[in-house]
Amino acid sequence: MIGSDAFWIVLTGALVAVASGLLGSFLLLRRMALIGDAISHAVLPGIVLAFLFSGNLHSLPTVLGAAAVGLLSTIGIEALHRRGGLPGDASMGLVFTFLFAVGVIGVSSLGGNADLDQECVLYGELAFIGFEERLLGMPTSTTILLANLLLVLGVLGVGYRGLFLTTFDAGYAAAIGISTAFWHYLLMGLVSVTTVVSFEAVGAILVVAFLIGPAAIGHLLTDKLPWLLTWAAVSGVFASLGGYALAALLDANVAGAMTAVLGFEFLLAFLFGPYGWSTWRRRRPQTGLEKLRPLGAPVKP
Amino acid sequence: MTTAIADPVLEVHDLTVTYRQKPALWDIDFGIPQGVLVGVVGPNGAGKSTLIKAIMDLVPTASGYANCFGQSLDEVRQRVSYVPQRESVDWDFPASALDVVLMGRYGKRGLFRRLSNRDRRVARECLRTVGLEAFADRQIAQLSGGQQQRVFLARALAQEADLYLMDEPFAGVDAATERTTLELLGELRDQGKTIVVVHHDLQTAAEYFDWIVLLNTRLVAYGPKAEVFTPELLQETYGGSLTLLANVSELARKQNLPVRE
């Protein structure tokens, strides 16, 4: 049975890592890596609420309800920033900590509930995945995560050019009549859903590592987007494999070990990758002279 | 001064844009006929880029409107091509020069249909026009600033539009790019296209453009450059800073300082 347990753990970890790695690649390119952090915290009250209503974490309404809270939090962050005039990072910090606090209150007042406790919320329970009820022949979480990965792959496949264009040059995209808001919230929606379904496996804190880590590794290995996505997925799979081995060796938390391996992979990519440390010395020096404006001229708005 | 234009390609009417309760553009009213090369000139902070963005519907307007080809922009987006400032995007983005130029075909093709061989042929053709044929597969991070600017021009060309709005295509570029860009703008004009260019350098403006729009939050004047480039109107546009600017550039030339904007 141990062998089959290991298989489910590695597979589930890989499903989390690949889905969040692909989405994280676009977040990183949009300079929005931390929005994943915000969403992963903001979905907590949604999860608690949905859990109260449905009594379990695996129903479709639970997932969609919690993801909707995540999506709402990004809308709230935008609104506070745009209309409220609050700086972007401040509005993010305000919204997600507030929602997370609501979630923490919910979780702790449900104290002692076997399916939803603080340990599980923060660190995940990947190690026990093999004991879950089966759905379509796999542990329920694994099946859900597989469905999520297929959804992510499908949307990225169909919407690749839309995300590519709006990520690189939102101004031009808007000029040719493409709704940048649609693509923004489509990506945010996918991140929300992925965060919710990954929650149980790896916990609220480590899902951020899976959103940023594989993407950052890919960034150090290539300067082509299709390869960046590929490397993000590959490094995610390796982190899952290596993390399981490390956790088994040290008898430690599996998700934590996977994140540690991800960090180690990043270090290797940083030291030896073609776009890592070695290129920093070869980069063109920026003198800053290009940006000088004539003395006495007013500053552009 | 206002010249009445029959059948303007671009018509801006009563346009006002505010930025944090302060006007960035105030009651702008002008028209541009077909087949001219127009420079939008004014001091820093005059609202030159804002004008183009407002025409492209990229910033909210407080009042007024802009029409292209006598219709609202939404009806004719395919025929209007926009070149943003080079600094507005991150050139470390994992894309090749050809990838960026192909974006010029997205509007025609839609985001979900496959790009055809013709799209690729047009994109390569546009790269050749700006002298970057050999750089098609080069990653954009490895291009020089001038080459990056030319990639933006090629993308605008790939759209096969009739009206071009360009935001500072001459800012901080090398001599080769400046020459290529100028030739290209001339060719487009000779094909009957209309080109509106935001330009920061008063010295070269008279030489580059047929028409000039003088802007300083309000519209000071617009029309053929011979009518607009008068000391009075320039003084009105730049105010005291005109002499100051002239003095500074004179000083820089004398002392051989590396001054670029």
Coordinates of C-alpha atoms in Angstrom, one line a residue:
Chain A
M1 CA 0.0 0.0 0.0
I2 CA 2.9 2.3 0.7
G3 CA 3.9 2.2 -2.9
S4 CA 0.4 3.2 -4.1
D5 CA 0.3 6.0 -1.4
A6 CA 3.6 7.4 -2.7
F7 CA 2.2 7.4 -6.2
W8 CA -0.9 9.4 -5.3
I9 CA 1.1 11.9 -3.3
V10 CA 3.6 12.5 -6.1
L11 CA 0.8 12.7 -8.7
T12 CA -1.3 15.1 -6.6
G13 CA 1.7 17.3 -5.9
A14 CA 2.6 17.4 -9.5
L15 CA -0.9 18.3 -10.6
V16 CA -0.8 21.2 -8.1
A17 CA 2.6 22.3 -9.3
V18 CA 2.0 22.1 -13.0
A19 CA -1.4 24.0 -12.9
S20 CA -0.1 26.7 -10.6
G21 CA 3.3 26.9 -12.5
L22 CA 1.6 27.6 -15.8
L23 CA -0.7 30.3 -14.3
G24 CA 2.2 31.7 -12.2
S25 CA 4.2 32.2 -15.4
F26 CA 1.7 34.7 -16.6
L27 CA 1.4 36.3 -13.2
L28 CA 5.2 36.7 -13.1
L29 CA 5.2 38.3 -16.5
R30 CA 2.4 40.6 -15.5
R31 CA 4.4 41.7 -12.4
M32 CA 1.6 40.3 -10.3
A33 CA 3.2 37.4 -8.6
L34 CA 1.9 38.5 -5.2
I35 CA -1.7 38.6 -6.4
G36 CA -1.5 34.8 -6.0
D37 CA -0.5 35.4 -2.4
A38 CA -3.5 37.7 -1.9
I39 CA -5.9 35.3 -3.6
S40 CA -4.7 32.2 -1.7
H41 CA -5.4 34.0 1.6
A42 CA -8.6 35.7 0.5
V43 CA -10.3 32.4 -0.5
L44 CA -10.2 31.1 3.1
P45 CA -13.5 32.7 4.2
G46 CA -15.0 31.4 1.0
I47 CA -13.9 27.9 1.9
V48 CA -15.1 28.2 5.4
L49 CA -18.5 29.5 4.3
A50 CA -18.9 26.9 1.6
F51 CA -17.9 24.2 4.2
L52 CA -20.6 25.4 6.6
F53 CA -23.2 25.1 3.9
S54 CA -22.2 21.9 2.2
G55 CA -20.3 20.1 4.9
N56 CA -17.5 19.0 2.7
L57 CA -14.8 20.5 0.6
H58 CA -15.2 18.5 -2.5
S59 CA -18.4 19.6 -4.1
L60 CA -18.4 21.7 -7.2
P61 CA -20.5 24.5 -5.5
T62 CA -17.9 24.7 -2.7
V63 CA -15.0 25.1 -5.1
L64 CA -16.9 27.7 -7.3
G65 CA -18.1 29.6 -4.2
A66 CA -14.7 29.9 -2.7
A67 CA -13.1 30.8 -6.0
A68 CA -15.7 33.5 -6.4
V69 CA -14.6 35.0 -3.2
G70 CA -11.0 35.0 -4.5
L71 CA -12.1 36.7 -7.7
L72 CA -14.1 39.2 -5.7
S73 CA -11.0 40.0 -3.7
T74 CA -9.1 41.0 -6.9
I75 CA -12.0 43.2 -7.9
G76 CA -11.9 44.8 -4.4
I77 CA -8.2 45.3 -4.6
E78 CA -8.6 47.0 -8.0
A79 CA -11.4 49.2 -6.9
L80 CA -9.7 50.4 -3.7
H81 CA -6.6 51.2 -5.8
R82 CA -8.3 52.8 -8.8
R83 CA -11.3 54.5 -7.2
G84 CA -10.1 54.8 -3.6
G85 CA -6.7 56.2 -4.6
L86 CA -5.0 53.7 -2.3
P87 CA -1.5 52.6 -3.5
G88 CA -1.8 49.2 -5.2
D89 CA 0.4 47.2 -2.7
A90 CA -1.5 48.8 0.3
S91 CA -4.9 47.9 -1.1
M92 CA -3.7 44.4 -1.7
G93 CA -2.3 44.1 1.8
L94 CA -5.5 45.5 3.3
V95 CA -8.0 43.3 1.4
F96 CA -6.3 39.9 1.7
T97 CA -5.3 40.2 5.3
F98 CA -8.8 41.3 6.2
L99 CA -10.4 38.4 4.3
F100 CA -7.8 35.9 5.7
A101 CA -8.6 37.1 9.2
V102 CA -12.3 36.5 8.6
G103 CA -11.4 33.0 7.4
V104 CA -9.1 32.4 10.4
I105 CA -11.9 33.3 12.8
G106 CA -14.2 31.0 11.0
V107 CA -11.8 28.1 11.0
S108 CA -10.9 28.5 14.7
S109 CA -14.5 28.8 15.8
L110 CA -15.2 25.5 14.1
G111 CA -12.3 24.2 16.2
G112 CA -11.7 20.5 16.5
N113 CA -13.5 19.8 13.2
A114 CA -11.6 16.9 11.7
D115 CA -12.0 18.1 8.1
L116 CA -11.1 21.7 8.5
D117 CA -8.5 22.7 11.1
Q118 CA -5.8 25.3 11.2
E119 CA -3.0 22.8 10.5
C120 CA -4.7 21.6 7.3
V121 CA -5.4 25.1 6.2
L122 CA -1.9 26.3 6.6
Y123 CA 0.2 23.3 5.6
G124 CA -2.0 20.9 3.7
E125 CA -2.5 17.2 4.2
L126 CA -0.9 15.7 1.1
A127 CA 0.5 12.8 3.1
F128 CA -3.0 11.4 3.8
I129 CA -4.2 11.7 0.2
G130 CA -4.2 7.9 -0.2
F131 CA -6.9 7.5 2.5
E132 CA -9.4 9.7 0.7
E133 CA -12.6 8.3 -0.8
R134 CA -12.2 7.3 -4.4
L135 CA -13.7 9.4 -7.2
L136 CA -13.3 7.9 -10.7
G137 CA -10.8 5.5 -9.4
M138 CA -8.5 8.1 -7.8
P139 CA -8.5 9.9 -4.5
T140 CA -11.1 12.7 -4.7
S141 CA -8.6 15.5 -4.4
T142 CA -6.5 14.0 -7.1
T143 CA -9.4 13.7 -9.5
I144 CA -10.4 17.3 -8.8
L145 CA -6.9 18.6 -9.3
L146 CA -6.7 16.6 -12.6
A147 CA -9.9 18.2 -13.8
N148 CA -8.5 21.6 -12.8
L149 CA -5.3 21.0 -14.7
L150 CA -7.3 20.1 -17.8
L151 CA -9.3 23.3 -17.4
V152 CA -6.2 25.4 -17.1
L153 CA -4.6 23.7 -20.1
G154 CA -7.7 24.1 -22.1
V155 CA -8.1 27.8 -21.3
L156 CA -4.4 28.5 -21.9
G157 CA -4.5 26.6 -25.1
V158 CA -7.5 28.5 -26.5
G159 CA -6.6 31.9 -24.9
Y160 CA -2.9 31.8 -25.4
R161 CA -2.7 34.7 -27.8
G162 CA -5.1 36.8 -25.7
L163 CA -3.0 36.4 -22.6
F164 CA 0.2 36.8 -24.6
L165 CA -0.9 40.1 -26.1
T166 CA -2.6 41.6 -23.0
T167 CA 0.4 40.6 -20.8
F168 CA 3.0 42.1 -23.1
D169 CA 1.2 45.3 -24.2
A170 CA -2.1 46.0 -22.6
G171 CA -2.2 49.5 -24.3
Y172 CA -1.9 48.1 -27.8
A173 CA -4.4 45.3 -27.0
A174 CA -7.0 47.9 -25.8
A175 CA -6.2 50.0 -28.9
I176 CA -7.2 47.2 -31.3
G177 CA -10.4 46.6 -29.3
I178 CA -9.5 43.7 -27.0
S179 CA -11.0 43.8 -23.5
T180 CA -8.0 43.7 -21.2
A181 CA -10.3 43.4 -18.2
F182 CA -11.7 40.2 -19.6
W183 CA -8.3 38.5 -19.9
H184 CA -7.2 39.9 -16.5
Y185 CA -10.2 38.4 -14.7
L186 CA -10.1 35.2 -16.7
L187 CA -6.5 34.7 -15.4
M188 CA -7.6 35.8 -11.9
G189 CA -10.5 33.3 -12.0
L190 CA -8.2 30.5 -13.0
V191 CA -5.8 31.4 -10.2
S192 CA -8.7 31.5 -7.7
V193 CA -10.0 28.1 -8.8
T194 CA -6.6 26.5 -8.8
T195 CA -5.8 28.0 -5.4
V196 CA -9.0 26.6 -3.9
V197 CA -8.6 23.1 -5.2
S198 CA -4.9 23.1 -4.3
F199 CA -5.7 24.3 -0.8
E200 CA -6.3 21.0 0.9
A201 CA -3.2 19.4 -0.7
V202 CA -0.6 22.0 0.0
G203 CA -2.2 24.6 2.2
A204 CA -2.7 28.3 2.0
I205 CA 0.9 29.4 2.4
L206 CA 2.7 26.9 0.2
V207 CA 0.4 27.3 -2.8
V208 CA 2.1 30.7 -3.3
A209 CA 5.5 29.0 -3.6
F210 CA 4.0 26.8 -6.4
L211 CA 2.6 29.9 -8.2
I212 CA 5.9 31.7 -8.2
G213 CA 8.6 29.1 -7.9
P214 CA 8.2 27.1 -11.2
A215 CA 7.6 30.3 -13.1
A216 CA 10.7 32.0 -11.7
I217 CA 12.8 28.9 -12.6
G218 CA 11.4 28.9 -16.1
H219 CA 12.4 32.5 -16.4
L220 CA 16.0 31.7 -15.7
L221 CA 16.2 28.9 -18.2
T222 CA 14.7 30.4 -21.4
D223 CA 13.6 33.6 -23.1
K224 CA 10.8 32.0 -25.1
L225 CA 7.3 31.8 -23.6
P226 CA 6.4 28.3 -24.8
W227 CA 9.6 27.0 -23.2
L228 CA 9.1 29.1 -20.1
L229 CA 5.7 27.3 -19.6
T230 CA 7.3 23.9 -20.3
W231 CA 10.1 24.5 -17.8
A232 CA 7.7 25.7 -15.2
A233 CA 5.7 22.5 -15.6
V234 CA 8.8 20.2 -15.6
S235 CA 10.3 21.9 -12.5
G236 CA 7.0 21.5 -10.8
V237 CA 6.9 17.7 -11.5
F238 CA 10.5 17.3 -10.3
A239 CA 9.7 19.3 -7.1
S240 CA 6.9 16.9 -6.4
L241 CA 9.1 13.8 -6.9
G242 CA 12.0 15.2 -5.0
G243 CA 9.8 16.6 -2.3
Y244 CA 8.2 13.2 -1.6
A245 CA 11.7 11.6 -1.4
L246 CA 12.9 14.3 1.0
A247 CA 9.8 14.1 3.1
A248 CA 10.0 10.3 3.3
L249 CA 13.7 10.6 4.3
L250 CA 13.1 13.1 7.0
D251 CA 9.6 12.0 8.0
A252 CA 8.5 15.6 7.4
N253 CA 5.6 17.5 5.9
V254 CA 5.3 16.6 2.2
A255 CA 4.2 20.0 0.9
G256 CA 7.0 21.7 2.8
A257 CA 9.6 19.4 1.4
M258 CA 8.3 19.9 -2.1
T259 CA 8.6 23.7 -1.6
A260 CA 12.1 23.2 -0.3
V261 CA 13.1 21.2 -3.4
L262 CA 11.5 23.9 -5.5
G263 CA 13.8 26.4 -3.8
F264 CA 16.8 24.2 -4.4
E265 CA 15.8 24.0 -8.1
F266 CA 15.6 27.7 -8.2
L267 CA 19.1 28.1 -6.7
L268 CA 20.5 25.7 -9.4
A269 CA 18.7 27.6 -12.2
F270 CA 19.9 30.9 -10.8
L271 CA 23.5 29.7 -10.6
F272 CA 23.7 27.7 -13.8
G273 CA 20.8 28.8 -15.9
P274 CA 21.5 30.7 -19.2
Y275 CA 19.5 33.7 -17.9
G276 CA 20.6 33.5 -14.3
W277 CA 23.5 34.9 -12.4
S278 CA 26.0 34.5 -15.2
T279 CA 24.2 36.9 -17.5
W280 CA 23.9 39.7 -14.9
R281 CA 27.5 40.8 -15.5
R282 CA 26.9 40.8 -19.3
R283 CA 23.9 43.0 -19.3
R284 CA 24.0 46.4 -21.0
P285 CA 24.9 49.0 -18.5
Q286 CA 22.1 51.5 -17.9
T287 CA 23.6 55.0 -17.6
G288 CA 20.3 56.7 -17.0
L289 CA 21.3 59.4 -19.4
E290 CA 18.5 58.4 -21.8
K291 CA 15.9 59.5 -19.3
L292 CA 17.3 63.0 -18.5
R293 CA 15.0 65.8 -19.3
P294 CA 16.1 69.3 -20.0
L295 CA 16.8 71.5 -17.0
G296 CA 13.8 73.5 -15.9
A297 CA 11.3 71.5 -18.0
P298 CA 8.2 70.4 -16.1
V299 CA 7.9 66.7 -15.2
K300 CA 5.5 64.7 -17.3
P301 CA 2.3 63.6 -15.6
Chain B
M1 CA -6.2 79.9 -35.6
T2 CA -8.6 77.3 -36.8
T3 CA -8.8 76.0 -40.4
A4 CA -12.0 74.4 -41.4
I5 CA -11.2 70.9 -42.9
A6 CA -13.5 69.2 -45.4
D7 CA -13.9 65.4 -44.7
P8 CA -11.3 65.1 -42.0
V9 CA -9.7 61.7 -41.4
L10 CA -9.4 62.5 -37.8
E11 CA -11.7 64.9 -36.1
V12 CA -11.3 65.9 -32.4
H13 CA -14.2 67.9 -31.0
D14 CA -14.4 69.7 -27.6
L15 CA -12.1 67.1 -26.1
T16 CA -11.3 67.6 -22.4
V17 CA -9.3 65.1 -20.3
T18 CA -8.7 65.6 -16.6
Y19 CA -6.1 63.9 -14.5
R20 CA -6.7 64.1 -10.7
Q21 CA -9.1 67.0 -11.1
K22 CA -6.6 69.0 -13.1
P23 CA -7.1 69.4 -16.8
A24 CA -4.5 67.5 -18.9
L25 CA -6.3 68.6 -22.1
W26 CA -8.7 71.5 -22.3
D27 CA -11.4 71.8 -25.0
I28 CA -9.3 70.5 -27.9
D29 CA -10.9 71.0 -31.3
F30 CA -9.2 70.2 -34.6
G31 CA -9.4 68.2 -37.8
I32 CA -6.7 66.4 -39.9
P33 CA -7.2 65.9 -43.7
Q34 CA -6.2 62.7 -45.5
G35 CA -2.6 62.1 -46.6
V36 CA -0.7 64.4 -44.3
L37 CA 2.1 63.8 -41.9
V38 CA 1.3 65.6 -38.7
G39 CA 3.5 66.4 -35.7
V40 CA 2.0 67.1 -32.3
V41 CA 4.4 69.4 -30.6
G42 CA 4.4 71.1 -27.2
P43 CA 6.4 71.3 -24.0
N44 CA 6.6 68.4 -21.6
G45 CA 3.4 67.9 -19.7
A46 CA 1.4 69.6 -22.5
G47 CA -0.8 66.5 -22.9
K48 CA 0.6 65.3 -26.2
S49 CA 0.6 61.6 -25.3
T50 CA -2.7 62.1 -23.5
L51 CA -4.2 63.4 -26.7
I52 CA -3.3 60.3 -28.6
K53 CA -4.5 58.0 -25.8
A54 CA -7.8 59.9 -25.6
I55 CA -8.3 59.5 -29.4
M56 CA -7.6 55.8 -29.0
D57 CA -10.0 55.6 -26.0
L58 CA -7.3 54.5 -23.6
V59 CA -7.9 57.2 -21.1
P60 CA -11.3 58.4 -19.8
T61 CA -12.5 61.7 -21.3
A62 CA -14.3 64.4 -19.3
S63 CA -16.1 65.7 -22.4
G64 CA -16.0 65.8 -26.2
Y65 CA -15.1 63.0 -28.6
A66 CA -12.8 62.0 -31.4
N67 CA -14.0 60.6 -34.7
C68 CA -11.9 58.7 -37.3
F69 CA -13.1 58.6 -40.9
G70 CA -16.3 60.2 -39.7
Q71 CA -17.2 57.3 -37.4
S72 CA -16.6 56.5 -33.8
L73 CA -13.4 54.5 -33.2
D74 CA -15.2 51.3 -32.4
E75 CA -16.5 51.1 -36.0
V76 CA -13.2 51.6 -37.6
R77 CA -10.5 50.2 -35.2
Q78 CA -9.1 48.0 -38.0
R79 CA -8.2 51.1 -40.0
V80 CA -6.5 52.9 -37.1
S81 CA -3.0 51.8 -35.9
Y82 CA -1.5 52.9 -32.6
V83 CA 2.2 52.9 -31.7
P84 CA 2.7 53.2 -27.9
Q85 CA 5.7 54.7 -26.3
R86 CA 8.6 52.2 -26.3
E87 CA 8.9 52.5 -22.5
S88 CA 5.3 51.5 -22.0
V89 CA 6.2 47.8 -22.2
D90 CA 8.7 45.4 -20.6
W91 CA 11.2 44.5 -23.3
D92 CA 12.5 41.6 -21.2
F93 CA 9.3 39.8 -22.2
P94 CA 9.9 36.3 -23.6
A95 CA 8.9 37.1 -27.2
S96 CA 10.7 37.3 -30.6
A97 CA 10.6 40.3 -32.9
L98 CA 8.3 38.3 -35.2
D99 CA 6.0 37.4 -32.3
V100 CA 5.5 41.1 -31.6
V101 CA 4.9 42.1 -35.2
L102 CA 2.4 39.3 -35.6
M103 CA 0.3 41.0 -32.9
G104 CA -0.5 43.5 -35.6
R105 CA -2.5 40.8 -37.3
Y106 CA -4.5 39.9 -34.2
G107 CA -7.1 42.6 -34.8
K108 CA -7.9 41.3 -38.3
R109 CA -7.7 37.6 -37.4
G110 CA -9.3 37.7 -34.0
L111 CA -7.7 36.1 -31.0
F112 CA -9.0 32.6 -31.6
R113 CA -8.5 31.9 -35.3
R114 CA -5.2 30.6 -36.4
L115 CA -2.8 33.0 -38.1
S116 CA -2.5 32.2 -41.8
N117 CA 0.6 32.0 -43.9
R118 CA -0.4 35.4 -45.3
D119 CA -0.3 36.9 -41.8
R120 CA 3.2 35.5 -41.4
R121 CA 4.2 36.8 -44.8
V122 CA 2.9 40.3 -44.1
A123 CA 4.7 40.3 -40.7
R124 CA 8.0 39.4 -42.3
E125 CA 7.5 41.9 -45.0
C126 CA 6.9 44.6 -42.4
L127 CA 10.1 43.6 -40.6
R128 CA 11.9 44.0 -43.9
T129 CA 10.5 47.4 -44.4
V130 CA 12.0 48.6 -41.1
G131 CA 15.3 46.9 -41.9
L132 CA 15.0 44.1 -39.3
E133 CA 14.4 41.1 -41.6
A134 CA 17.5 39.4 -40.1
F135 CA 16.2 39.9 -36.6
A136 CA 12.8 38.1 -37.0
D137 CA 13.6 35.3 -34.6
R138 CA 15.7 37.4 -32.2
Q139 CA 14.4 37.8 -28.7
I140 CA 13.2 41.4 -28.2
A141 CA 15.4 41.8 -25.0
Q142 CA 18.4 41.5 -27.2
L143 CA 17.5 44.3 -29.6
S144 CA 18.8 47.8 -29.2
G145 CA 16.4 50.6 -28.2
G146 CA 16.1 51.8 -31.8
Q147 CA 15.5 48.3 -33.1
Q148 CA 12.7 47.8 -30.5
Q149 CA 11.1 51.1 -31.6
R150 CA 11.3 49.7 -35.2
V151 CA 9.6 46.5 -34.1
F152 CA 6.7 48.6 -32.8
L153 CA 6.6 50.4 -36.2
A154 CA 6.5 47.1 -38.0
R155 CA 3.7 45.9 -35.8
A156 CA 1.7 49.0 -36.7
L157 CA 2.4 48.5 -40.4
A158 CA 1.3 44.8 -40.2
Q159 CA -2.2 46.1 -39.2
E160 CA -2.5 47.6 -42.8
A161 CA -4.3 50.6 -41.5
D162 CA -5.1 54.0 -43.0
L163 CA -4.5 56.2 -40.0
Y164 CA -1.5 55.9 -37.8
L165 CA -1.1 57.4 -34.3
M166 CA 2.4 57.3 -33.0
D167 CA 3.6 58.2 -29.5
E168 CA 7.2 59.5 -29.5
P169 CA 8.7 57.2 -32.1
F170 CA 11.8 59.4 -32.3
A171 CA 12.5 59.5 -28.6
G172 CA 15.9 58.2 -27.7
V173 CA 16.6 56.3 -31.0
D174 CA 19.8 56.0 -33.0
A175 CA 20.5 57.7 -36.3
A176 CA 19.7 54.6 -38.4
T177 CA 16.2 54.2 -36.8
E178 CA 15.5 57.9 -37.2
R179 CA 16.3 57.7 -40.9
T180 CA 14.3 54.5 -41.4
T181 CA 11.3 55.9 -39.5
L182 CA 11.3 59.2 -41.5
E183 CA 11.5 57.4 -44.8
L184 CA 8.7 55.1 -43.8
L185 CA 6.5 58.0 -42.6
G186 CA 7.1 59.7 -46.0
E187 CA 6.2 56.6 -47.9
L188 CA 3.0 56.0 -45.9
R189 CA 2.0 59.6 -46.5
D190 CA 2.7 59.2 -50.3
Q191 CA 0.4 56.2 -50.2
G192 CA -2.4 58.5 -49.0
K193 CA -2.2 57.4 -45.3
T194 CA -2.6 59.9 -42.5
I195 CA 0.0 59.9 -39.8
V196 CA -0.1 61.7 -36.5
V197 CA 3.2 61.7 -34.5
V198 CA 3.8 63.0 -31.0
H199 CA 7.1 64.7 -31.1
H200 CA 9.2 66.2 -28.3
D201 CA 11.9 68.0 -30.3
L202 CA 11.0 71.4 -31.6
Q203 CA 14.1 71.7 -33.7
T204 CA 13.4 68.7 -35.9
A205 CA 9.7 69.1 -36.0
A206 CA 9.7 71.7 -38.7
E207 CA 11.9 69.5 -40.9
Y208 CA 10.0 66.2 -40.3
F209 CA 6.3 67.1 -40.6
D210 CA 3.9 68.7 -43.1
W211 CA 1.4 69.8 -40.5
I212 CA 1.9 70.8 -36.9
V213 CA -0.5 70.7 -34.0
L214 CA 0.8 73.1 -31.3
L215 CA -0.4 71.9 -27.9
N216 CA -0.1 73.1 -24.3
T217 CA -3.1 71.7 -22.5
R218 CA -5.1 73.9 -24.8
L219 CA -4.8 73.8 -28.5
V220 CA -2.6 76.8 -29.6
A221 CA -2.7 76.3 -33.3
Y222 CA -2.8 73.6 -36.0
G223 CA -2.3 73.6 -39.8
P224 CA 0.4 73.5 -42.4
K225 CA 3.7 74.1 -40.8
A226 CA 4.5 77.3 -42.7
E227 CA 1.4 78.9 -41.1
V228 CA 1.9 77.5 -37.6
F229 CA 5.6 77.8 -37.1
T230 CA 5.6 81.5 -36.3
P231 CA 7.5 83.0 -33.4
E232 CA 4.3 84.3 -31.8
L233 CA 2.6 80.9 -31.8
L234 CA 5.7 79.1 -30.6
Q235 CA 6.1 81.7 -27.8
E236 CA 2.4 81.1 -26.9
T237 CA 3.0 77.4 -26.8
Y238 CA 6.2 77.3 -24.9
G239 CA 6.0 80.5 -23.0
G240 CA 9.2 81.5 -21.2
S241 CA 10.6 78.0 -21.4
L242 CA 11.2 78.3 -25.1
T243 CA 14.1 80.7 -24.6
L244 CA 15.3 78.7 -21.6
L245 CA 15.3 75.5 -23.7
A246 CA 17.1 77.2 -26.5
N247 CA 19.7 78.4 -24.0
V248 CA 20.2 75.1 -22.5
S249 CA 20.7 73.2 -25.8
E250 CA 23.0 76.0 -26.9
L251 CA 25.1 75.6 -23.8
A252 CA 25.1 71.8 -24.1
R253 CA 26.4 72.1 -27.7
K254 CA 29.2 74.4 -26.7
Q255 CA 30.4 72.2 -23.9
N256 CA 29.8 69.0 -25.8
L257 CA 27.6 67.6 -23.1
P258 CA 25.8 64.3 -23.9
V259 CA 22.3 65.6 -23.6
R260 CA 19.4 63.5 -24.8
E261 CA 15.9 63.6 -23.8

